[in-house]
Tab-separated table of C-alpha atoms in Angstrom:
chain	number	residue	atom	x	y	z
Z	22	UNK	CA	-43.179	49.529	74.419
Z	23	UNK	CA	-39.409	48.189	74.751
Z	24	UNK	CA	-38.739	45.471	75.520
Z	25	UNK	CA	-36.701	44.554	78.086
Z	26	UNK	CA	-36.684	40.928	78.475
Z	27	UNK	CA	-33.118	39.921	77.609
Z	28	UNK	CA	-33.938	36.517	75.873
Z	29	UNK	CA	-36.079	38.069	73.324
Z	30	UNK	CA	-33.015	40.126	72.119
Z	31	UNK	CA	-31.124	36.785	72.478
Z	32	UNK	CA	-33.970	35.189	70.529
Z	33	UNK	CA	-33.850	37.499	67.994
Z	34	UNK	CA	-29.678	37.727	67.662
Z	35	UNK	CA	-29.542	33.838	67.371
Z	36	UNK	CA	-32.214	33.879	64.775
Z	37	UNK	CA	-30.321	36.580	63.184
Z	38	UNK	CA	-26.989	33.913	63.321
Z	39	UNK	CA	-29.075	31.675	61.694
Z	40	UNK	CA	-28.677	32.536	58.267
Z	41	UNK	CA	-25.864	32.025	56.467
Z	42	UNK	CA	-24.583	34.655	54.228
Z	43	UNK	CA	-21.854	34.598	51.707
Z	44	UNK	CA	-21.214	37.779	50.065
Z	45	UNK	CA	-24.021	40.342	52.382
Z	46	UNK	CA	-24.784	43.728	51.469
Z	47	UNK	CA	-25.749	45.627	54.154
Z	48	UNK	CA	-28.601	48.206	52.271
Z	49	UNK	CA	-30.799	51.195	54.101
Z	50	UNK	CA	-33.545	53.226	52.197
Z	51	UNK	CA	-34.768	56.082	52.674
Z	52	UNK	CA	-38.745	56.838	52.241
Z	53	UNK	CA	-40.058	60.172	50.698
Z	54	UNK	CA	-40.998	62.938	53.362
Z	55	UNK	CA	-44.904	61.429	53.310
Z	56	UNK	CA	-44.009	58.061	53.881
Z	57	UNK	CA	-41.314	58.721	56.274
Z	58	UNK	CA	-42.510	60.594	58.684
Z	59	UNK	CA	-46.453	59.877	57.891
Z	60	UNK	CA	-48.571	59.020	61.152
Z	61	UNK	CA	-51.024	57.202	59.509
Z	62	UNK	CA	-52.189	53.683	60.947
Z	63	UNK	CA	-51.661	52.380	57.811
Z	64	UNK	CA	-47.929	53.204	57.733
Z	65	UNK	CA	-47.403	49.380	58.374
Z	66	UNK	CA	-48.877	47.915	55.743
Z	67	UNK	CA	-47.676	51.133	53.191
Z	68	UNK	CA	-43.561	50.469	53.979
Z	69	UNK	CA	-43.969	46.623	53.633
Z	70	UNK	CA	-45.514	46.997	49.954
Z	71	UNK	CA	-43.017	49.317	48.897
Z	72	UNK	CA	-40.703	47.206	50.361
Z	73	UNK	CA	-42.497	43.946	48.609
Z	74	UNK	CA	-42.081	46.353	45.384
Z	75	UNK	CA	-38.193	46.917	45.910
Z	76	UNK	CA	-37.527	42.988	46.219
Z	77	UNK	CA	-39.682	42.418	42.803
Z	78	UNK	CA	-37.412	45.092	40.753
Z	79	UNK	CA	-34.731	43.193	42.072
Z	80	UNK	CA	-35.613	39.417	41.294
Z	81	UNK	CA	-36.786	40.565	38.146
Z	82	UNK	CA	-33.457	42.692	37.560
Z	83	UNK	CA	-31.188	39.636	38.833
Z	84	UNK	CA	-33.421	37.044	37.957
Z	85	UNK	CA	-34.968	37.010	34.650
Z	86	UNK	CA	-36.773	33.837	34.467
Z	87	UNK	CA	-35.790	31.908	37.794
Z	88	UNK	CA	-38.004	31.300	40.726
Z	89	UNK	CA	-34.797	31.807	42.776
Z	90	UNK	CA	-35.260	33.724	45.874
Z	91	UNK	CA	-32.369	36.443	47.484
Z	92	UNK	CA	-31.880	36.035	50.931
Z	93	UNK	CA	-32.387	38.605	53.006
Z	94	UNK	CA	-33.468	39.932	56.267
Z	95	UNK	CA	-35.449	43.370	56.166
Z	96	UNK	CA	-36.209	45.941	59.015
Z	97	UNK	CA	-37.864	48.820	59.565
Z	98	UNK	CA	-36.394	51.604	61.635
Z	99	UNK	CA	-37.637	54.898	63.082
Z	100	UNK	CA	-35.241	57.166	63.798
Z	101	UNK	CA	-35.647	60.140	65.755
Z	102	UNK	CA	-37.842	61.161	63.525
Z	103	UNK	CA	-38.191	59.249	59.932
Z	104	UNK	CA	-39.023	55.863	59.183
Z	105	UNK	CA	-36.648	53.898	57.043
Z	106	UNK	CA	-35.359	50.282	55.761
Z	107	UNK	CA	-32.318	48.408	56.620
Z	108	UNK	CA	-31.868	44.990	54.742
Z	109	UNK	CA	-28.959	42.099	55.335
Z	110	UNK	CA	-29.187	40.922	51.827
Z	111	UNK	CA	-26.922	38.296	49.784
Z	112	UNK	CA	-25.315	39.315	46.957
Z	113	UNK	CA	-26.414	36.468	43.844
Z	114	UNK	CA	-23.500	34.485	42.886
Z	115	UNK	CA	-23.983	35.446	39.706
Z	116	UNK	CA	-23.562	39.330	39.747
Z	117	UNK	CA	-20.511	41.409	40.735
Z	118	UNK	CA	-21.111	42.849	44.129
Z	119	UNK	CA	-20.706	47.075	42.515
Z	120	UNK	CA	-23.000	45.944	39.621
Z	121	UNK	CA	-25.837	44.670	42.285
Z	122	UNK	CA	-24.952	47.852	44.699
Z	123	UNK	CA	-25.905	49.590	41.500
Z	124	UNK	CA	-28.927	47.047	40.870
Z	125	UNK	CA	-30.021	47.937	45.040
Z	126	UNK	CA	-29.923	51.372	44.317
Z	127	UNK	CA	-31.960	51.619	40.765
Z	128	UNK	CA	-34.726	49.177	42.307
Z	129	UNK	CA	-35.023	51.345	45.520
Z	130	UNK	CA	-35.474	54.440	43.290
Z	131	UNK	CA	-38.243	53.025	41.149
Z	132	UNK	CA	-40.240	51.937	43.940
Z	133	UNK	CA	-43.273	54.478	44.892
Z	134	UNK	CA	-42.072	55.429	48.073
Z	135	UNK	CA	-37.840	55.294	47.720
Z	136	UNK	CA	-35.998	58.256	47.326
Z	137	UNK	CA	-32.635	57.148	48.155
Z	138	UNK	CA	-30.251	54.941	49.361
Z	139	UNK	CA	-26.845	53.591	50.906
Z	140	UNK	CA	-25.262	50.148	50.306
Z	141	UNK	CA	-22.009	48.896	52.565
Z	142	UNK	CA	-20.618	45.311	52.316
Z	143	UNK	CA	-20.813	43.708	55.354
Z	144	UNK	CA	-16.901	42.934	57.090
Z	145	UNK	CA	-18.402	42.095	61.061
Z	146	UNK	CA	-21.928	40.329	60.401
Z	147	UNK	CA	-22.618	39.202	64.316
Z	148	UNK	CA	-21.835	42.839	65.381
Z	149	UNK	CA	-24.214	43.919	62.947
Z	150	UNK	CA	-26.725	41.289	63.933
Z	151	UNK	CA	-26.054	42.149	67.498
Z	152	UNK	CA	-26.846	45.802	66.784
Z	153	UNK	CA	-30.072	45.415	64.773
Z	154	UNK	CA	-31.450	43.508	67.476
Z	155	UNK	CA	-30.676	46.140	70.385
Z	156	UNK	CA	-34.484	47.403	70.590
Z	157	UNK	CA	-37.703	44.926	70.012
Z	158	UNK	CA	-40.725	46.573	70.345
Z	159	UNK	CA	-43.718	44.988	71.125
Z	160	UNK	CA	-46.677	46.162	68.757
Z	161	UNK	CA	-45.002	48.408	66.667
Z	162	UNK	CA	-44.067	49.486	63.171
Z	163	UNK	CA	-40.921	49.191	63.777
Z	164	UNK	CA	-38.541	45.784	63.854
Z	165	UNK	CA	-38.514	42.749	61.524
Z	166	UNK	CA	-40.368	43.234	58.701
Z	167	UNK	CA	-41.110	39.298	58.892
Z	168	UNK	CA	-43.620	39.526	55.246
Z	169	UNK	CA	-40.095	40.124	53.463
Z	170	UNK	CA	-37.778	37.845	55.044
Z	171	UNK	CA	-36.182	35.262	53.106
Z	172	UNK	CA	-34.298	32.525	54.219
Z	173	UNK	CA	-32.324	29.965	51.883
Z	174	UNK	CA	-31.959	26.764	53.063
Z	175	UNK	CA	-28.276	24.969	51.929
């Protein structure tokens, strides 16, 4: 069911504005054919742990002995058809934004369920935040994947 209650999207925008991102990547991934367009009821639970997966090749990629977190915000999208991941995630200080594109991309692979990917930095971050938060569904698969959120507070 959509939502059409216009503070919820305005909930959900602001919450969006309240992270602060420095250098953001703006990464989508694409499931294999079972996973993406699977109708099981566990579909939920299956996209969140490959998801959880993804974010451990990275930290342990970008992070070898830190308990430093990457911010990020992580959705899951249907489109007309396919399920599928978009992330709004920071770029560590540390690493040269191509070399952790490159990092994105080899985690996403090596994850159970990943078969590809696209990484864009991010030049307009309220128009993106603005457009993620266009359609909240209530009860659904689909929307903020809240388990693998991350917020960094500064």
């Amino acid at each position: 069911m959509l939502l059409k209650n216009k503070n919820i999207k305005n909930d959900i925008y602001n919450w969006y504005l309240n992270f602060e991102f420095y250098r953001p990547l703006f990464f989508t991934g694409v499931l294999d054919n079972e996973t993406g367009f699977s109708h099981s009821k566990f579909i939920y639970e299956i996209i969140t742990n490959n998801i959880h997966r993804f974010i451990r090749n990275i930290h342990s990629l970008s992070y070898k002995k830190s308990k430093c977190e990457i911010q990020r915000i992580v959705i899951i999208e249907k489109g007309k058809t396919r399920y599928h991941t978009h992330m709004i995630i920071e770029t560590p200080i540390h690493f040269n934004v191509w070399k952790f594109i490159d990092v994105l991309s080899t985690s996403w692979r090596n994850t159970r369920h990943g078969v590809s990917s696209q990484t864009d930095k991010i030049y307009d971050y309220e128009n993106l935040a603005n457009y993620l938060s266009k359609e909240v569904y209530l009860n659904s698969v689909t929307g903020i994947n809240w388990e693998n959120c991350h917020r960094t507070i500064s």
